[in-house]
Short mmCIF file of C-alpha atoms in Angstrom, two decimals:
data_model
loop_
_atom_site.label_atom_id
_atom_site.label_comp_id
_atom_site.label_asym_id
_atom_site.label_seq_id
_atom_site.Cartn_x
_atom_site.Cartn_y
_atom_site.Cartn_z
CA UNK A 27 131.23 128.35 91.00
CA UNK A 28 129.83 129.60 94.48
CA UNK A 29 131.50 132.63 95.19
CA UNK A 30 129.85 132.89 98.51
CA UNK A 31 130.93 129.11 99.33
CA UNK A 32 134.76 130.22 98.06
CA UNK A 33 134.67 133.21 100.70
CA UNK A 34 133.19 131.19 104.02
CA UNK A 35 135.65 128.13 103.29
CA UNK A 36 138.33 130.51 102.87
CA UNK A 37 137.67 133.15 105.94
CA UNK A 38 137.19 129.72 107.71
CA UNK A 39 140.55 128.07 106.72
CA UNK A 40 142.35 131.72 107.56
CA UNK A 41 140.84 131.86 110.98
CA UNK A 42 141.47 128.45 111.57
CA UNK A 43 144.82 128.56 109.77
CA UNK A 44 145.12 131.93 112.58
CA UNK A 45 144.22 130.13 115.74
CA UNK A 46 146.95 127.12 115.06
CA UNK A 47 149.53 129.80 114.88
CA UNK A 48 148.40 131.69 117.46
CA UNK A 49 148.30 128.51 119.97
CA UNK A 50 151.96 127.31 119.05
CA UNK A 51 150.53 124.18 117.25
CA UNK A 52 152.40 125.13 114.11
CA UNK A 53 154.45 127.65 112.67
CA UNK A 54 153.03 130.83 111.31
CA UNK A 55 154.00 130.31 107.76
CA UNK A 56 153.10 126.64 107.86
CA UNK A 57 149.76 127.13 109.31
CA UNK A 58 148.35 130.22 106.96
CA UNK A 59 150.28 128.17 103.83
CA UNK A 60 147.56 125.49 104.63
CA UNK A 61 145.07 127.68 105.39
CA UNK A 62 145.00 129.08 102.25
CA UNK A 63 145.40 126.04 99.94
CA UNK A 64 142.65 124.19 101.87
CA UNK A 65 140.14 126.46 99.62
CA UNK A 66 141.80 126.09 96.25
CA UNK A 67 142.30 122.29 96.89
CA UNK A 68 138.21 122.29 97.53
CA UNK A 69 138.14 124.04 93.76
CA UNK A 70 140.02 121.73 92.26
CA UNK A 71 138.35 118.70 93.52
CA UNK A 72 134.92 120.25 92.08
CA UNK A 73 133.57 121.35 95.73
CA UNK A 74 132.43 124.96 94.34
CA UNK A 75 131.07 123.41 90.99
CA UNK A 76 127.29 123.66 90.37
CA UNK A 77 125.23 120.71 91.82
CA UNK A 78 124.34 118.03 89.48
CA UNK A 79 121.44 116.70 88.84
CA UNK A 80 120.70 113.76 91.30
CA UNK A 81 123.27 114.39 94.28
CA UNK A 82 121.83 114.49 97.32
CA UNK A 83 122.52 116.97 100.50
CA UNK A 84 125.09 114.55 101.69
CA UNK A 85 127.50 114.18 98.30
CA UNK A 86 128.69 117.99 98.94
CA UNK A 87 130.19 116.76 102.41
CA UNK A 88 130.96 113.43 101.61
CA UNK A 89 133.56 114.91 98.72
CA UNK A 90 134.87 117.53 101.38
CA UNK A 91 135.64 114.74 103.78
CA UNK A 92 137.27 112.79 101.35
CA UNK A 93 139.31 115.61 100.26
CA UNK A 94 140.39 116.34 103.46
CA UNK A 95 141.23 112.28 104.16
CA UNK A 96 143.13 112.45 101.45
CA UNK A 97 145.19 116.20 102.22
CA UNK A 98 145.74 114.69 105.24
CA UNK A 99 147.78 111.63 104.22
CA UNK A 100 149.49 114.46 101.76
CA UNK A 101 150.77 116.58 104.83
CA UNK A 102 152.12 113.88 106.75
CA UNK A 103 154.08 112.58 103.72
CA UNK A 104 155.24 115.42 102.79
CA UNK A 105 155.55 117.43 106.13
CA UNK A 106 159.23 115.78 106.90
CA UNK A 107 160.46 118.45 104.32
CA UNK A 108 159.13 121.68 106.26
CA UNK A 109 161.72 121.93 109.05
CA UNK A 110 159.52 123.84 111.63
CA UNK A 111 156.26 121.47 110.67
CA UNK A 112 155.00 118.86 113.35
CA UNK A 113 153.39 116.30 111.35
CA UNK A 114 150.79 115.55 113.19
CA UNK A 115 149.53 118.82 113.87
CA UNK A 116 149.25 119.34 110.16
CA UNK A 117 147.40 116.63 109.11
CA UNK A 118 145.09 117.70 112.75
CA UNK A 119 144.60 120.74 111.15
CA UNK A 120 143.60 119.47 107.92
CA UNK A 121 141.51 117.45 109.32
CA UNK A 122 139.62 120.64 111.22
CA UNK A 123 139.56 122.84 108.43
CA UNK A 124 137.40 119.03 106.42
CA UNK A 125 135.42 119.03 109.00
CA UNK A 126 135.00 123.18 109.44
CA UNK A 127 133.79 123.04 105.55
CA UNK A 128 131.04 120.59 106.08
CA UNK A 129 128.86 122.38 108.44
CA UNK A 130 127.80 125.12 105.93
CA UNK A 131 127.53 122.39 103.16
CA UNK A 132 125.49 120.34 104.97
CA UNK A 133 123.42 124.15 106.36
CA UNK A 134 122.92 124.72 102.74
CA UNK A 135 125.39 128.00 103.05
CA UNK A 136 126.46 128.61 99.55
CA UNK A 137 124.78 126.07 97.86
CA UNK A 138 121.84 126.74 95.09
CA UNK A 139 119.27 124.79 93.05
CA UNK A 140 120.30 123.74 90.06
CA UNK A 141 118.95 125.94 87.24
CA UNK A 142 117.51 123.63 84.55
CA UNK A 143 116.06 123.74 80.76
CA UNK A 144 113.51 121.08 79.61
CA UNK A 145 113.78 120.27 76.25
CA UNK A 146 110.46 118.22 74.37
CA UNK A 147 107.00 117.81 73.29
CA UNK A 148 105.23 120.10 75.56
CA UNK A 149 103.00 117.36 77.07
CA UNK A 150 106.17 116.07 78.52
CA UNK A 151 107.52 119.38 79.59
CA UNK A 152 104.33 119.99 81.18
CA UNK A 153 104.61 116.95 83.19
CA UNK A 154 107.83 116.98 83.70
CA UNK A 155 107.70 120.98 85.14
CA UNK A 156 105.05 119.44 87.71
CA UNK A 157 107.39 116.94 89.33
CA UNK A 158 110.24 119.15 89.25
CA UNK A 159 108.49 121.76 91.51
CA UNK A 160 106.84 119.23 93.31
CA UNK A 161 110.32 118.38 94.64
CA UNK A 162 111.29 121.59 94.84
CA UNK A 163 114.89 120.89 94.57
CA UNK A 164 115.38 122.43 91.04
CA UNK A 165 114.72 125.81 89.09
CA UNK A 166 113.12 125.42 85.95
CA UNK A 167 114.54 128.88 84.26
CA UNK A 168 112.92 127.64 80.58
CA UNK A 169 111.70 125.38 78.28
CA UNK A 170 112.52 124.43 74.19
CA UNK A 171 109.82 122.81 73.00
CA UNK A 172 108.95 120.35 69.68
CA UNK A 173 105.90 122.14 68.72
CA UNK A 174 103.61 124.89 69.74
CA UNK A 175 101.42 124.43 72.91
CA UNK A 176 97.67 124.89 73.02
CA UNK A 177 97.94 125.04 76.74
CA UNK A 178 100.53 127.99 78.24
CA UNK A 179 103.57 126.66 80.84
CA UNK A 180 102.37 129.81 82.94
CA UNK A 181 105.51 132.27 82.76
CA UNK A 182 108.01 130.18 82.06
CA UNK A 183 110.10 131.42 78.85
CA UNK A 184 109.23 128.74 75.81
CA UNK A 185 111.52 128.68 72.57
CA UNK A 186 110.42 126.79 69.88
CA UNK A 187 112.97 124.02 67.97
CA UNK A 188 116.07 122.69 69.36
CA UNK A 189 118.50 125.02 66.75
CA UNK A 190 119.25 127.43 69.86
CA UNK A 191 118.81 125.17 72.45
CA UNK A 192 122.86 125.87 73.97
CA UNK A 193 122.06 129.37 73.12
CA UNK A 194 119.13 129.42 75.52
CA UNK A 195 121.03 127.89 77.68
CA UNK A 196 123.76 130.27 77.57
CA UNK A 197 121.11 133.03 77.85
CA UNK A 198 119.55 131.81 81.17
CA UNK A 199 122.91 130.69 82.94
CA UNK A 200 121.65 126.74 82.96
CA UNK A 201 123.61 124.09 84.97
CA UNK A 202 121.56 121.75 82.73
CA UNK A 203 119.97 120.87 79.77
CA UNK A 204 117.22 118.09 80.26
CA UNK A 205 115.79 116.10 77.10
CA UNK A 206 112.95 114.34 77.74
CA UNK A 207 111.26 110.93 76.02
CA UNK A 208 109.86 112.17 73.11
CA UNK A 209 111.53 114.83 72.17
CA UNK A 210 112.62 112.85 68.73
CA UNK A 211 116.43 113.64 68.38
CA UNK A 212 118.57 111.65 66.39
CA UNK A 213 121.73 110.38 67.28
CA UNK A 214 123.27 113.31 65.02
CA UNK A 215 121.50 115.33 67.10
CA UNK A 216 122.17 114.72 70.33
CA UNK A 217 126.08 114.94 69.98
CA UNK A 218 125.82 118.08 68.14
CA UNK A 219 123.64 119.52 71.53
CA UNK A 220 126.46 118.15 73.76
CA UNK A 221 129.76 119.24 71.98
CA UNK A 222 127.19 122.83 71.46
CA UNK A 223 126.72 122.83 75.34
CA UNK A 224 130.78 122.16 76.18
CA UNK A 225 131.27 126.12 75.49
CA UNK A 226 128.33 126.82 77.65
CA UNK A 227 129.05 125.01 80.77
CA UNK A 228 125.64 123.33 81.04
CA UNK A 229 125.99 119.64 81.43
CA UNK A 230 123.30 117.39 79.35
CA UNK A 231 121.10 114.65 80.45
CA UNK A 232 118.64 112.36 78.44
CA UNK A 233 115.53 111.28 79.78
CA UNK A 234 115.07 107.26 79.76
CA UNK A 235 111.39 107.66 80.01
CA UNK A 236 111.61 105.36 83.02
CA UNK A 237 109.22 105.59 86.09
CA UNK A 238 110.96 105.18 89.99
CA UNK A 239 114.11 103.47 88.99
CA UNK A 240 116.84 104.14 91.83
CA UNK A 241 120.13 104.22 89.63
CA UNK A 242 121.64 101.48 91.26
CA UNK A 243 119.61 99.34 89.52
CA UNK A 244 120.49 100.52 85.96
CA UNK A 245 124.18 100.53 84.24
CA UNK A 246 124.83 101.79 80.62
CA UNK A 247 126.44 98.87 78.46
CA UNK A 248 127.49 98.69 74.59
CA UNK A 249 127.09 96.32 72.01
CA UNK A 250 127.18 96.31 68.32
CA UNK A 251 128.05 100.28 68.57
CA UNK A 252 124.59 100.72 70.13
CA UNK A 253 124.49 102.24 73.59
CA UNK A 254 121.62 100.94 75.80
CA UNK A 255 120.47 101.54 79.30
CA UNK A 256 119.88 98.12 80.95
CA UNK A 257 117.78 97.48 84.01
CA UNK A 258 118.02 94.88 86.51
CA UNK A 259 115.00 93.08 87.61
CA UNK A 260 113.32 93.73 91.13
CA UNK A 261 114.49 91.63 94.13
CA UNK A 262 110.97 89.79 94.90
CA UNK A 263 113.07 86.74 95.84
CA UNK A 264 116.10 84.86 96.70
CA UNK A 265 118.47 84.76 99.83
CA UNK A 266 118.22 88.76 100.21
CA UNK A 267 114.32 88.21 100.93
CA UNK A 268 115.00 85.39 103.12
CA UNK A 269 117.30 87.18 105.82
CA UNK A 270 114.43 90.14 105.75
CA UNK A 271 111.90 87.84 106.32
CA UNK A 272 113.44 86.01 109.09
CA UNK A 273 115.26 89.48 110.68
CA UNK A 274 111.81 90.58 110.74
CA UNK A 275 109.73 88.60 112.08
CA UNK A 276 112.70 87.64 115.22
CA UNK A 277 112.64 91.73 115.83
CA UNK A 278 108.51 91.72 115.38
CA UNK A 279 108.63 88.93 117.78
CA UNK A 280 111.18 91.00 120.70
CA UNK A 281 109.25 94.30 120.27
CA UNK A 282 105.58 92.43 120.55
CA UNK A 283 106.93 90.74 123.90
CA UNK A 284 108.41 93.93 124.82
CA UNK A 285 105.22 95.56 124.58
CA UNK A 286 102.72 93.20 126.18
CA UNK A 287 101.86 95.17 129.27
CA UNK A 288 101.14 97.88 127.27
CA UNK A 289 98.86 96.57 125.28
CA UNK A 290 97.52 94.92 128.16
CA UNK A 291 96.82 98.02 129.45
CA UNK A 292 95.35 100.23 125.97
CA UNK A 293 93.44 96.95 125.54
CA UNK A 294 91.43 97.17 129.28
CA UNK A 295 91.51 101.17 128.51
CA UNK A 296 89.31 100.25 125.49
CA UNK A 297 86.77 98.02 127.31
CA UNK A 298 86.01 100.38 129.47
CA UNK A 299 85.55 103.40 127.20
CA UNK A 300 83.46 101.34 124.70
CA UNK A 301 81.64 97.94 124.80
CA UNK A 302 83.18 95.34 122.52
CA UNK A 303 86.31 93.54 121.81
CA UNK A 304 89.48 95.22 122.26
CA UNK A 305 91.29 93.94 119.52
CA UNK A 306 89.91 94.92 115.72
CA UNK A 307 89.95 92.15 113.59
CA UNK A 308 89.84 92.83 109.50
CA UNK A 309 90.17 90.79 106.43
CA UNK A 310 93.08 92.55 103.99
CA UNK A 311 94.79 90.83 100.98
CA UNK A 312 98.57 89.60 101.53
CA UNK A 313 101.43 88.00 99.13
CA UNK A 314 99.73 87.04 95.70
CA UNK A 315 96.30 88.06 96.43
CA UNK A 316 95.92 85.53 99.83
CA UNK A 317 93.71 87.04 102.06
CA UNK A 318 94.61 87.00 106.30
CA UNK A 319 93.20 88.86 109.18
CA UNK A 320 94.85 91.71 110.68
CA UNK A 321 95.29 92.93 113.97
CA UNK A 322 94.89 96.23 115.50
CA UNK A 323 94.11 97.87 118.87
CA UNK A 324 90.51 99.09 118.25
CA UNK A 325 90.18 102.74 117.94
CA UNK A 326 86.58 103.13 116.91
CA UNK A 327 83.33 102.36 118.15
CA UNK A 328 82.40 98.58 117.78
CA UNK A 329 79.78 99.17 114.96
CA UNK A 330 82.27 101.29 112.84
CA UNK A 331 81.85 98.65 110.13
CA UNK A 332 78.00 98.42 109.73
CA UNK A 333 78.31 102.94 109.96
CA UNK A 334 80.63 103.16 107.19
CA UNK A 335 78.11 102.96 104.57
CA UNK A 336 76.11 106.15 105.72
CA UNK A 337 79.57 108.09 105.36
CA UNK A 338 80.19 107.55 102.22
CA UNK A 339 79.19 110.96 100.74
CA UNK A 340 81.44 112.43 103.25
CA UNK A 341 84.34 110.51 101.82
CA UNK A 342 87.54 112.86 101.62
CA UNK A 343 89.74 110.58 100.00
CA UNK A 344 90.42 110.43 96.25
CA UNK A 345 90.30 106.90 94.00
CA UNK A 346 89.92 104.03 95.58
CA UNK A 347 90.44 104.83 99.54
CA UNK A 348 87.93 105.61 101.62
CA UNK A 349 89.06 108.39 104.38
CA UNK A 350 87.82 111.50 106.54
CA UNK A 351 90.18 113.82 108.61
CA UNK A 352 87.84 114.26 111.21
CA UNK A 353 86.14 110.66 111.62
CA UNK A 354 82.78 110.71 113.82
CA UNK A 355 83.43 106.96 114.26
CA UNK A 356 86.82 107.23 115.96
CA UNK A 357 86.97 107.06 119.82
CA UNK A 358 88.74 109.88 121.91
CA UNK A 359 91.06 107.19 122.89
CA UNK A 360 91.17 106.10 119.47
CA UNK A 361 92.00 109.05 118.34
CA UNK A 362 95.13 109.02 120.59
CA UNK A 363 96.17 105.74 119.36
CA UNK A 364 95.97 106.91 116.07
CA UNK A 365 98.34 109.78 116.43
CA UNK A 366 100.80 107.57 118.20
CA UNK A 367 100.31 104.37 115.46
CA UNK A 368 100.04 102.46 119.02
CA UNK A 369 96.67 101.08 117.26
CA UNK A 370 98.95 99.65 114.68
CA UNK A 371 101.01 97.22 117.64
CA UNK A 372 99.19 94.13 117.51
CA UNK A 373 99.97 94.07 113.69
CA UNK A 374 103.78 92.83 115.09
CA UNK A 375 101.59 89.66 115.51
CA UNK A 376 100.99 89.43 112.05
CA UNK A 377 104.86 89.65 110.98
CA UNK A 378 105.77 87.18 113.55
CA UNK A 379 103.06 84.55 111.89
CA UNK A 380 104.34 85.75 108.51
CA UNK A 381 101.37 87.61 106.92
CA UNK A 382 102.97 90.75 106.88
CA UNK A 383 106.18 92.31 106.82
CA UNK A 384 107.81 95.16 108.89
CA UNK A 385 108.54 96.74 105.96
CA UNK A 386 106.18 96.97 102.85
CA UNK A 387 102.85 98.63 101.00
CA UNK A 388 100.27 99.36 102.78
CA UNK A 389 97.70 96.30 103.33
CA UNK A 390 94.60 96.80 101.33
CA UNK A 391 91.00 95.24 101.95
CA UNK A 392 89.80 92.95 99.38
CA UNK A 393 86.97 95.47 98.46
CA UNK A 394 89.66 98.01 96.88
CA UNK A 395 92.01 95.60 95.60
CA UNK A 396 88.93 94.33 93.25
CA UNK A 397 88.60 97.68 92.03
CA UNK A 398 92.61 97.71 91.19
CA UNK A 399 93.79 98.26 88.01
CA UNK A 400 97.26 97.16 86.54
CA UNK A 401 99.83 99.14 88.46
CA UNK A 402 98.81 98.88 92.09
CA UNK A 403 98.47 94.39 91.52
CA UNK A 404 102.12 94.89 91.57
CA UNK A 405 102.02 96.06 95.39
CA UNK A 406 100.53 92.40 95.93
CA UNK A 407 104.29 90.25 95.10
CA UNK A 408 105.43 91.26 98.24
CA UNK A 409 103.52 91.02 102.00
CA UNK A 410 102.29 94.51 103.31
CA UNK A 411 103.76 95.77 105.66
CA UNK A 412 103.13 97.75 109.04
CA UNK A 413 105.28 100.63 108.06
CA UNK A 414 106.39 101.71 104.09
CA UNK A 415 107.06 104.61 101.69
CA UNK A 416 103.36 105.80 102.21
CA UNK A 417 103.79 105.92 106.02
CA UNK A 418 107.28 107.90 106.02
CA UNK A 419 105.66 110.00 103.30
CA UNK A 420 102.29 112.04 104.33
CA UNK A 421 100.00 108.37 105.20
CA UNK A 422 96.77 109.71 104.96
CA UNK A 423 97.54 112.92 103.29
CA UNK A 424 98.69 110.93 99.94
CA UNK A 425 96.44 110.82 97.31
CA UNK A 426 95.35 107.53 95.81
CA UNK A 427 98.38 107.90 92.79
CA UNK A 428 100.85 108.98 95.74
CA UNK A 429 100.27 105.93 97.40
CA UNK A 430 100.49 103.40 94.71
CA UNK A 431 103.55 105.09 93.47
CA UNK A 432 105.64 105.23 96.41
CA UNK A 433 104.50 101.42 96.79
CA UNK A 434 105.61 100.92 93.23
CA UNK A 435 108.86 102.55 93.99
CA UNK A 436 109.20 100.61 97.39
CA UNK A 437 108.67 96.81 95.52
CA UNK A 438 110.79 97.61 92.77
CA UNK A 439 113.63 99.21 94.11
CA UNK A 440 113.84 97.76 97.74
CA UNK A 441 116.87 96.30 99.38
CA UNK A 442 117.96 96.18 102.79
CA UNK A 443 119.20 99.12 103.17
CA UNK A 444 115.98 100.80 101.59
CA UNK A 445 114.43 98.90 105.21
CA UNK A 446 116.39 100.02 107.46
CA UNK A 447 115.94 103.91 106.27
CA UNK A 448 112.09 103.69 106.34
CA UNK A 449 112.10 102.34 109.89
CA UNK A 450 114.17 105.06 110.75
CA UNK A 451 112.06 107.90 109.31
CA UNK A 452 108.88 105.37 110.84
CA UNK A 453 110.37 107.03 114.32
CA UNK A 454 109.93 110.72 113.01
CA UNK A 455 106.66 110.53 111.10
CA UNK A 456 105.35 109.08 114.21
CA UNK A 457 106.49 111.68 116.44
CA UNK A 458 105.81 114.39 114.00
CA UNK A 459 101.88 113.15 113.57
CA UNK A 460 101.90 113.68 109.89
CA UNK A 461 99.07 112.49 107.95
CA UNK A 462 97.99 110.46 111.66
CA UNK A 463 94.04 110.10 111.21
#
């Protein structure tokens, strides 16, 4: 239980209850009773328990608002039993209490990162440790290994075997025990481990071995006494994909028409700065590996493609990508165009034509696709996008592996809701200029 959060909610509720009584909105006994009951109600609904793995920052506030809504309805129902109580005023106080409690919850006050113990093979523990530390929303406090590790895990306390796993969780005050794939625990061992953790207060999580699969695509089923995790297929075709295509092409056409004056001014500025066409045309690879011509505002000199071979030795990208943070081929105006992603406006015409989507994987060059292995080729099962997870997660700052992983996560977990989220985050990414060079 988070004592600071309990103390803060109690102080807030007492202050608001006292204010309601002082203003004469409610009788003092009723206001005081409601104020004292509010933190107890949050405690009963599990608000002060430790944070579960996978919970977003919005989960606690939404839980508070849901509790407040139910409490307000209950207050309206019970108010007639209290002679001095105004039903509407009592419900309003409960609503104010719930909104007030969401503020420290959204700010993260009293909320700590879940403490996690990892269980599994040394290699699996190292990989999971790296992932969790990169996300920085968990605190790994110990590890139980199947065998001794030749590669140390830094200052992380490590234990050999699973016999004392629950004792390790208790010693390190862990909130969760994560059994990684490859630990090779029998069904009986997992069941006994679950029993032993009940007295410790730590939750048990079993790794599935799945990579970047959103929870809404999974469900646990039981057949013939065997519990299985069912993973639904990605949505690559069908009505929702058709709706995405129609909406995006229509929206792209509207935005393109609205920005035509700006595009005309930028084209004139580009032509005046350096000789050559204002539009840059380049072959990219689209859906199912079909090439298409992608349009951009030219941000480099007219001979940039010919000069690329001379800059290969200065490539700062890893893997297949070619990128240079301070590229001498970029013009002063081109640097500003890239900074605000204005050079990508002509790609709206690619969306209207059906070559690209507003949201999708990064459009790849034929030379890059020629070097793809199995995983990156998965990008080609959908149209490339003007923006995507790669755009809102770092753009050019991403490594090749990170870029591929983000694109594959998008392809396999696509939904209309995800597209809307990415479009909203794109505005923030463009204004923040992160990775724009």
